Short mmCIF file of C-alpha atoms in Angstrom, two decimals:
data_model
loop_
_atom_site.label_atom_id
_atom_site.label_comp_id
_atom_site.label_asym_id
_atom_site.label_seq_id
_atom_site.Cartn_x
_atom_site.Cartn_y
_atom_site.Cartn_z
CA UNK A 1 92.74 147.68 113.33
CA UNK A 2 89.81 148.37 110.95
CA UNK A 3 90.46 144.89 108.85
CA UNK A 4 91.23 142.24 111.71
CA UNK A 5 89.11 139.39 111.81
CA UNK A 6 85.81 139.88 113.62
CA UNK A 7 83.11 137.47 114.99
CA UNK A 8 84.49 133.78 115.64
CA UNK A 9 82.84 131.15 113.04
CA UNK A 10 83.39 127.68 114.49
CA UNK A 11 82.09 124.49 114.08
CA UNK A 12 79.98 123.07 116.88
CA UNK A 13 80.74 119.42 116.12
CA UNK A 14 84.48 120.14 115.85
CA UNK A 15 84.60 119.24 120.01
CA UNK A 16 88.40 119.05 119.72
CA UNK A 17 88.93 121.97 117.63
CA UNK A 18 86.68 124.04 119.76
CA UNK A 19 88.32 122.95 122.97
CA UNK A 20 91.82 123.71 122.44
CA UNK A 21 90.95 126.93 119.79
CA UNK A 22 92.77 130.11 121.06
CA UNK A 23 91.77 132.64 118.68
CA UNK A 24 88.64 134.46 120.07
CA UNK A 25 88.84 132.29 123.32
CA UNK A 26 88.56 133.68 126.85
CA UNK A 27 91.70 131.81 128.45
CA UNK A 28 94.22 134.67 127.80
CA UNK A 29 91.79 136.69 129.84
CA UNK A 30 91.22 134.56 132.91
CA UNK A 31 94.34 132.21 133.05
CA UNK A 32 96.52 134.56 135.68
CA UNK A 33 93.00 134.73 138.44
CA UNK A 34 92.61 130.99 138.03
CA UNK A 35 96.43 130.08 138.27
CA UNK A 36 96.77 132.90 141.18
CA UNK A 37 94.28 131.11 142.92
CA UNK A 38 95.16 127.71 142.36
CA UNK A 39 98.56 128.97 143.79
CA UNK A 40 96.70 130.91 146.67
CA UNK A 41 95.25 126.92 147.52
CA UNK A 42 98.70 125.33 147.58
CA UNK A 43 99.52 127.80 149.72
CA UNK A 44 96.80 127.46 152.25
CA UNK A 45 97.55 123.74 152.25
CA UNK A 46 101.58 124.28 152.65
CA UNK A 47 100.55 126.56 155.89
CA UNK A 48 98.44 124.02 157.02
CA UNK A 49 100.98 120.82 156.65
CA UNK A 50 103.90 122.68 157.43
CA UNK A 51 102.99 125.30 160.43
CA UNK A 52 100.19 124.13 161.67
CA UNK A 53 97.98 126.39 160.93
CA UNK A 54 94.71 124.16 160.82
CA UNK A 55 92.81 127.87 162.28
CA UNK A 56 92.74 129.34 158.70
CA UNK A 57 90.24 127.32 156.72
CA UNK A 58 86.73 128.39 157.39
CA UNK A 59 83.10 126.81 157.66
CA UNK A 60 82.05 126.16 153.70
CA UNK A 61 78.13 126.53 154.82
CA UNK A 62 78.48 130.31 155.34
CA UNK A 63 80.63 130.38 151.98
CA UNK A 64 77.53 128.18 150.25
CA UNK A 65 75.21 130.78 151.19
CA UNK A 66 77.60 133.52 149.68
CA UNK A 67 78.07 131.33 146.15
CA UNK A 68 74.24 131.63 145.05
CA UNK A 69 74.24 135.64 145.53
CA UNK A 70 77.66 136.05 143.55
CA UNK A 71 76.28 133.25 140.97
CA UNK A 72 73.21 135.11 140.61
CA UNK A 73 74.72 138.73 139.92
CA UNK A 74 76.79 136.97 137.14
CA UNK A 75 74.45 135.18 135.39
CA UNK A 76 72.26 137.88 135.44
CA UNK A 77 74.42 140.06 133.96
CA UNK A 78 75.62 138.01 131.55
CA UNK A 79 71.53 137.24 130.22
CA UNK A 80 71.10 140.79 129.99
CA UNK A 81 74.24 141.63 128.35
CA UNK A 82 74.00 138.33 125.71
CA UNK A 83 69.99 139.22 125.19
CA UNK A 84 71.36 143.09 124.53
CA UNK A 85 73.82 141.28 122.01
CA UNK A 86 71.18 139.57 120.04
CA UNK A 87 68.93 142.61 120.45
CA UNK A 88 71.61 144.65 118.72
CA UNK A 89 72.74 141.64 115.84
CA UNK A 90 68.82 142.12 114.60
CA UNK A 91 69.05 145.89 114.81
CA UNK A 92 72.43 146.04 112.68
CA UNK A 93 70.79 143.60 109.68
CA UNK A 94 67.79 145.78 109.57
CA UNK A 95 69.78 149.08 109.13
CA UNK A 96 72.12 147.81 106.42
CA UNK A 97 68.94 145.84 104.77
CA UNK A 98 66.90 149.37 104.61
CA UNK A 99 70.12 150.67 102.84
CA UNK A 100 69.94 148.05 100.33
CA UNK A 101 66.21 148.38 99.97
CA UNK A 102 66.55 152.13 99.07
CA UNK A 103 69.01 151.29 96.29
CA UNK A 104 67.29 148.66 95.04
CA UNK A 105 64.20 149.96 94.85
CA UNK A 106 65.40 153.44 93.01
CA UNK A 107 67.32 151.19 90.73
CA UNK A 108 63.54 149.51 89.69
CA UNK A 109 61.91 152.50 89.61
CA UNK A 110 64.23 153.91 87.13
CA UNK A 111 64.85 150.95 85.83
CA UNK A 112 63.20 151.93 82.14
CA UNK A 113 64.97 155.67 82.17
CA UNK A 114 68.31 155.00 80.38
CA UNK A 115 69.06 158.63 79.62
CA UNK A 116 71.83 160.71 80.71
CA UNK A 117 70.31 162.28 83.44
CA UNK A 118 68.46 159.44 85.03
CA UNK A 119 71.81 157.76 85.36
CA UNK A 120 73.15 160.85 87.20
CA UNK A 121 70.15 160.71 89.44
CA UNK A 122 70.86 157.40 90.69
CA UNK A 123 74.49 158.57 91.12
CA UNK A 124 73.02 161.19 93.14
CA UNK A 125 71.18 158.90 95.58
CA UNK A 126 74.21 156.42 95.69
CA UNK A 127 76.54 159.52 96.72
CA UNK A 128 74.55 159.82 99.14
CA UNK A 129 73.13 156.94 100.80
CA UNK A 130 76.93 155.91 100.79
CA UNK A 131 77.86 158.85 102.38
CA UNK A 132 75.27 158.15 105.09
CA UNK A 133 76.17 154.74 105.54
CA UNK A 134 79.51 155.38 105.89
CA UNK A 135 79.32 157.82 108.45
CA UNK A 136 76.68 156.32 110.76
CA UNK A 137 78.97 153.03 110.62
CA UNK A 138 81.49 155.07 111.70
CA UNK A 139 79.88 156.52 114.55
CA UNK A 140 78.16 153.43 116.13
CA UNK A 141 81.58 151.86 116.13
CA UNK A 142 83.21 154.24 118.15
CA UNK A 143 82.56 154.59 121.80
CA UNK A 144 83.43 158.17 122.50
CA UNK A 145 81.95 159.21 119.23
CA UNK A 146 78.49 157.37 120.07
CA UNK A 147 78.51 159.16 123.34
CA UNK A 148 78.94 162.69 122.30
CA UNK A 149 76.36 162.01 119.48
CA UNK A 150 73.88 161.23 122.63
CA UNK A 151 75.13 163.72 125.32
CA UNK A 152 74.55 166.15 122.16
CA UNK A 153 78.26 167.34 122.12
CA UNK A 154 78.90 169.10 118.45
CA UNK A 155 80.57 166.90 115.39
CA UNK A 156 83.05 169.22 114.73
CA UNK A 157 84.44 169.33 117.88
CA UNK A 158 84.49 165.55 118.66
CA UNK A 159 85.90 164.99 115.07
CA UNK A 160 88.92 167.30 116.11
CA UNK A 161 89.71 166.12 119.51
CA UNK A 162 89.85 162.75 118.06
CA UNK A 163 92.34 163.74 114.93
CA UNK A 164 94.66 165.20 117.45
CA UNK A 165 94.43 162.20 119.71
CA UNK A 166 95.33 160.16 116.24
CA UNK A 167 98.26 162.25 115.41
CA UNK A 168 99.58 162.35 118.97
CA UNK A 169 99.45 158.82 119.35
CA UNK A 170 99.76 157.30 115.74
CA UNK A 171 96.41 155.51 116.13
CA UNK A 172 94.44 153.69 113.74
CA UNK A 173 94.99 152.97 109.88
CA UNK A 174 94.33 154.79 106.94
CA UNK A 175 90.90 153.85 106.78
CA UNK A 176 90.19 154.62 110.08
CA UNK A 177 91.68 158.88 109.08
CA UNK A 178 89.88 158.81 105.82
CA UNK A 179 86.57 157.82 107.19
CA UNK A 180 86.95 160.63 110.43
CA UNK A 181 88.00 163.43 108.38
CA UNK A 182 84.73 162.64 106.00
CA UNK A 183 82.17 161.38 108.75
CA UNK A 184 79.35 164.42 108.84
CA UNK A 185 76.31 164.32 110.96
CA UNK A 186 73.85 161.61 110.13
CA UNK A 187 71.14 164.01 110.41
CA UNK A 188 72.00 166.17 107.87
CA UNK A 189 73.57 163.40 105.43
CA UNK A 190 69.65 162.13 105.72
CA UNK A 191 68.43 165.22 104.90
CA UNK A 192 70.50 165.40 101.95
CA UNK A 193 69.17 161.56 101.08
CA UNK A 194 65.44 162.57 101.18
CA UNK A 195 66.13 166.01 99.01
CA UNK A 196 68.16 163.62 96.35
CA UNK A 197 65.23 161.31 96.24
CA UNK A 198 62.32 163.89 96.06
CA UNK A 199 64.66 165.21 93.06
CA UNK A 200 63.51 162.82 91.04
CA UNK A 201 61.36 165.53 88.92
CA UNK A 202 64.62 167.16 87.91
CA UNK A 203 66.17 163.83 86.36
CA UNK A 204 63.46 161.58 85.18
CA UNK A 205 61.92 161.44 82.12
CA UNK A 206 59.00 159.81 84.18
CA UNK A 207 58.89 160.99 87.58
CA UNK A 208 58.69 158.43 90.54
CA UNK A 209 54.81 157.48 91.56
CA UNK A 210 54.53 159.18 94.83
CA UNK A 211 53.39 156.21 96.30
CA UNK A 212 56.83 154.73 95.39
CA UNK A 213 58.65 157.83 96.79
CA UNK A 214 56.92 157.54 99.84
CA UNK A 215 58.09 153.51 100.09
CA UNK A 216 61.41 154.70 99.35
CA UNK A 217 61.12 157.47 102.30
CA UNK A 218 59.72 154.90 104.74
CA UNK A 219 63.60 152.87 104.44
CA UNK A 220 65.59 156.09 104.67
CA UNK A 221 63.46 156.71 108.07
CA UNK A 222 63.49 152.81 109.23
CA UNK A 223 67.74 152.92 108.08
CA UNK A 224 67.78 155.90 110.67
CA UNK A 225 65.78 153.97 113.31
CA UNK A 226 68.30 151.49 113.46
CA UNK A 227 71.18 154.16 113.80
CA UNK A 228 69.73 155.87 116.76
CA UNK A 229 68.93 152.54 118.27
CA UNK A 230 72.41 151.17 117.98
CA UNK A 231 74.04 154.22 119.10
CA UNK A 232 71.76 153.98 122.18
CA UNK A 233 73.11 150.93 122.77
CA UNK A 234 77.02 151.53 121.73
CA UNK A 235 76.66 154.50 124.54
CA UNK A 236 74.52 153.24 127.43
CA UNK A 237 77.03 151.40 129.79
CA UNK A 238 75.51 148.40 132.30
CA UNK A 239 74.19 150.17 135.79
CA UNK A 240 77.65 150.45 137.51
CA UNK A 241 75.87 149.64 141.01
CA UNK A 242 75.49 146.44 139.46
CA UNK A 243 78.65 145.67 138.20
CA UNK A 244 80.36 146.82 141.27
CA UNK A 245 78.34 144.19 143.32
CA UNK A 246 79.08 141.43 140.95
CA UNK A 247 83.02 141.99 140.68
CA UNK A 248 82.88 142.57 144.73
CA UNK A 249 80.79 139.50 145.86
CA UNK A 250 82.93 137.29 143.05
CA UNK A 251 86.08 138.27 144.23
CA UNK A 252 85.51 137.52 148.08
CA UNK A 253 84.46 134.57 146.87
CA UNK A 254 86.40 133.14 144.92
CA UNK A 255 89.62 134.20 146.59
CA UNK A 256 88.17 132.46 149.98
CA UNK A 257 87.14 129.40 148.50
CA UNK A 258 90.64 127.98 149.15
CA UNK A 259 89.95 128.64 152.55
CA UNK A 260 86.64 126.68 152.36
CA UNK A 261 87.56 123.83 150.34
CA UNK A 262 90.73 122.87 152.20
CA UNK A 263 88.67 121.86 155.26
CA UNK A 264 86.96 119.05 152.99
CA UNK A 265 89.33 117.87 150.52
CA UNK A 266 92.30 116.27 151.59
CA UNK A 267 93.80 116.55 148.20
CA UNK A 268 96.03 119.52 147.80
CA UNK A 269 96.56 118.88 144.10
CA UNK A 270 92.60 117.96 143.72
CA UNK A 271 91.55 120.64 145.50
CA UNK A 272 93.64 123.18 143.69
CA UNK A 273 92.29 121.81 140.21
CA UNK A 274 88.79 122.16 141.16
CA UNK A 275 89.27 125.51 142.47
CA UNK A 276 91.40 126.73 139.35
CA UNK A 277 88.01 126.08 136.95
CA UNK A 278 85.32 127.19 139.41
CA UNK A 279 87.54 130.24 138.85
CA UNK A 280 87.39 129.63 135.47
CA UNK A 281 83.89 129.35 135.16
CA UNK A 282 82.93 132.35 137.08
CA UNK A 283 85.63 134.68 135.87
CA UNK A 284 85.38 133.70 132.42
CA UNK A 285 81.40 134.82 132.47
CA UNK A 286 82.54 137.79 133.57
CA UNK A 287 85.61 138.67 130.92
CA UNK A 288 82.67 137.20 128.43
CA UNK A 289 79.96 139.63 129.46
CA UNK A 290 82.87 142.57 129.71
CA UNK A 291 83.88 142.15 125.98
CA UNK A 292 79.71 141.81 124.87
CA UNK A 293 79.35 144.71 126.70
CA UNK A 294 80.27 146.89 123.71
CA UNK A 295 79.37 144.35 120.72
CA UNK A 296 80.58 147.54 118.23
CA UNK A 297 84.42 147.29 118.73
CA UNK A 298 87.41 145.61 117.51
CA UNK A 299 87.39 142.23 120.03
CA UNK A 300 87.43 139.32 118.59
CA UNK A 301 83.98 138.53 119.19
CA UNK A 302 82.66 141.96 118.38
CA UNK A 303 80.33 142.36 115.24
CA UNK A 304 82.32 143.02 112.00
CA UNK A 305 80.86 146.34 111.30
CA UNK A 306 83.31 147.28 108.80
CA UNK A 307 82.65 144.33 106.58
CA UNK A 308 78.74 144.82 106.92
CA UNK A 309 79.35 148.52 106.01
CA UNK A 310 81.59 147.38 102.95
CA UNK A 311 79.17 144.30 101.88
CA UNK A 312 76.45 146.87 101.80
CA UNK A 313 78.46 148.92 99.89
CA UNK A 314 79.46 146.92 96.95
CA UNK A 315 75.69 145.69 96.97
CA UNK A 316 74.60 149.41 96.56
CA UNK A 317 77.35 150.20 93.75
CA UNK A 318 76.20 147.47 91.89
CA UNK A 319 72.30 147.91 92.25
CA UNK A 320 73.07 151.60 91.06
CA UNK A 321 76.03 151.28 89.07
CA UNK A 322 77.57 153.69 85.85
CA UNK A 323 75.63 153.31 82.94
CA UNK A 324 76.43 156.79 80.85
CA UNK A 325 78.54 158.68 82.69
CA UNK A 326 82.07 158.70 83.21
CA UNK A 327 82.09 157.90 87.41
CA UNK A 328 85.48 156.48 89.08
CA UNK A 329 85.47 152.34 89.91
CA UNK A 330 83.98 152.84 93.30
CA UNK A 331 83.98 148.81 94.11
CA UNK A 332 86.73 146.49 93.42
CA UNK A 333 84.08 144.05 91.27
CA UNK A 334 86.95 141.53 90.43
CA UNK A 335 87.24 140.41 94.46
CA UNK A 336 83.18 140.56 94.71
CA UNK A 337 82.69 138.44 92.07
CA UNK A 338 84.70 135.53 92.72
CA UNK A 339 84.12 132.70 94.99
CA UNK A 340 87.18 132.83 96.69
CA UNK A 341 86.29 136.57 97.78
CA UNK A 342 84.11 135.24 100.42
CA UNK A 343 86.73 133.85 102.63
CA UNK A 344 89.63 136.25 101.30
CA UNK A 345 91.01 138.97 103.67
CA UNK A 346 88.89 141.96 104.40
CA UNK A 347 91.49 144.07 103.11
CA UNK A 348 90.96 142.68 99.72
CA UNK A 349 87.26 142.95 99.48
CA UNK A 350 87.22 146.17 101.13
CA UNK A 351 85.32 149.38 99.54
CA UNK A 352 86.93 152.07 98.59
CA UNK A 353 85.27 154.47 100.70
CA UNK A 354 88.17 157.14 99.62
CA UNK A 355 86.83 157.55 95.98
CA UNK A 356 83.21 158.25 97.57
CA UNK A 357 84.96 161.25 99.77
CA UNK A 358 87.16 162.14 96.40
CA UNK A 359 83.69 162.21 94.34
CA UNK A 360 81.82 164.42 96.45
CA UNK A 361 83.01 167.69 95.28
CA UNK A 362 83.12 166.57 91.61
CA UNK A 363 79.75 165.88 91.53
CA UNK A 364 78.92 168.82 93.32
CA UNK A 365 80.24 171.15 90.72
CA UNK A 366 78.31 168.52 87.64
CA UNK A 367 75.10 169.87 89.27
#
């Protein structure tokens, strides 16, 4: 859902609370391999005690030699995958950082044009730098989307597909509609950013410097960057080859290590312990580098692009908010503003993206 909880915040010194915390943790994802083969020990050992069956554990030297080429694939995949992650966190704070540099800026270099038609410039350029950050948000986010962007598959027809997958399945919220029936191509909404900002001439009193305009171009192109860099990454899967050979080499291993162990440890109970959080370990690497994979989603753990998108938002309402004209509330100001807001749902301090959609056309027609 578009206002879950994203991105875990925790408190390192907490040991306890970390230990036993279930929300964002990787047990539900591992618990059935590591109890299945816990079992699978139990059940080497009953075979063993009961039937006589001393044949089926195996020489652990062979199995040693096995354990450094399926540690290696995982923790190699995990590094790249965890170094993609930060790559990406960077990438996200410069894009919505340019977007709050262009509005700030236009708001100081109109800062001493208080006339009618300087305020409807910088409604202009809010319109649409909203509009753009809206839909690029949009896009990163989703998977398909992001991949039909690259593979150069047309907007149109990836925005209908998807509506007709949302109606045949009842998928997503209200958001999630509002924003795909709006989303354009970034491309174009960026055109439509630089021609608003090279407008100034048309509004000002005092036209921007063109030094200043060009300062003001330089974010727009640095916002966009970002956007084709993320969706790079939201569509460029791991090397499957890779992948393949880590999940194959793991699971031999793992599920013989019972066979292995048994010969060593006289401890049935022991032995099954040990086993159940080497499986642990190695499996829950895996289910950790799965969900990083895709940093852009809904998981848990994934980056809460919705609230970034909002935050940046309300930040650009503000920095070009109504001064004389008569615009709809875009921002819910009251939630901003207070200190509980922070730590309040996301549904309460969302934007209301709807109103930006709803204004398009009237502005339109006030040109």
């Amino acid at each position: 859902p578009s206002f879950s909880v994203m991105t875990i915040h925790y408190d390192p010194q907490d040991h306890p609370g970390v230990l036993f915390a279930l929300k964002g943790s990787v047990w539900k994802n591992v618990y059935i391999p590591c109890s299945i083969n816990a079992i699978l020990t139990l059940a080497v050992y009953f075979l063993k005690e009961n039937y006589g069956l001393v044949g089926i554990s195996i020489n652990d030297k062979g199995h040693t030699f096995l354990s450094v080429l399926a540690a290696f694939l995982v923790i190699t995949r995990f590094t790249i995958i965890y170094n993609n992650v930060w790559s990406c966190r960077g990438i996200v704070n410069d894009m919505f950082h340019a977007a709050r540099r262009i509005s700030s800026k236009i708001a100081v270099f109109t800062k001493n044009d208080d006339g009618v038609n300087a305020q409807k410039y910088r409604d202009l350029i809010k319109l649409r730098l909203l509009e753009l950050v809206g839909s690029t948000t949009f896009i990163i986010t989703d998977h398909a989307m992001a991949v039909n962007i690259i593979e150069g598959v047309a907007l149109k027809k990836v925005k209908t597909e998807k509506q007709v997958k949302l109606r045949e399945k009842k998928l997503g919220s209200g958001e999630d509609e509002t924003m795909l029936n709006n989303v354009e191509d970034p491309m174009v909404l960026c055109l439509n950013l630089h021609a608003a900002i090279i407008s100034h001439a048309d509004y000002l009193s005092e036209p921007i410097h063109i030094l200043r305009e060009m300062n003001i171009a330089q974010q727009v192109n640095t916002y966009m960057a970002s956007y084709h860099s993320l969706v790079k990454a939201s569509s460029t899967p791991f090397p499957f080859p890779l992948v393949q050979m880590a999940f194959t080499l793991i699971d031999i291993w793992l599920y013989t290590l019972p066979f292995a162990l048994s010969s060593d440890i006289k401890n049935k109970f022991a032995c099954a312990a040990i086993i159940f959080f080497i499986t642990f370990g190695f499996r829950g690497l895996e289910a950790v580098a799965t969900e990083l994979q895709d940093p852009f989603g809904t998981d848990e753990n994934d980056f809460d692009m919705n609230k970034y998108r909002d935050d940046t938002a309300h930040g650009i309402s503000k920095d070009l908010e109504k001064r004389f004209t008569t615009l709809d509330d875009w921002a819910d100001h009251d939630n901003v503003g207070s200190a509980s807001s922070h730590r309040s749902s996301h549904r309460e301090s969302a934007f209301r993206w709807e109103n930006v959609f709803k204004y398009h056309n009237k502005f339109e027609s006030m040109e």
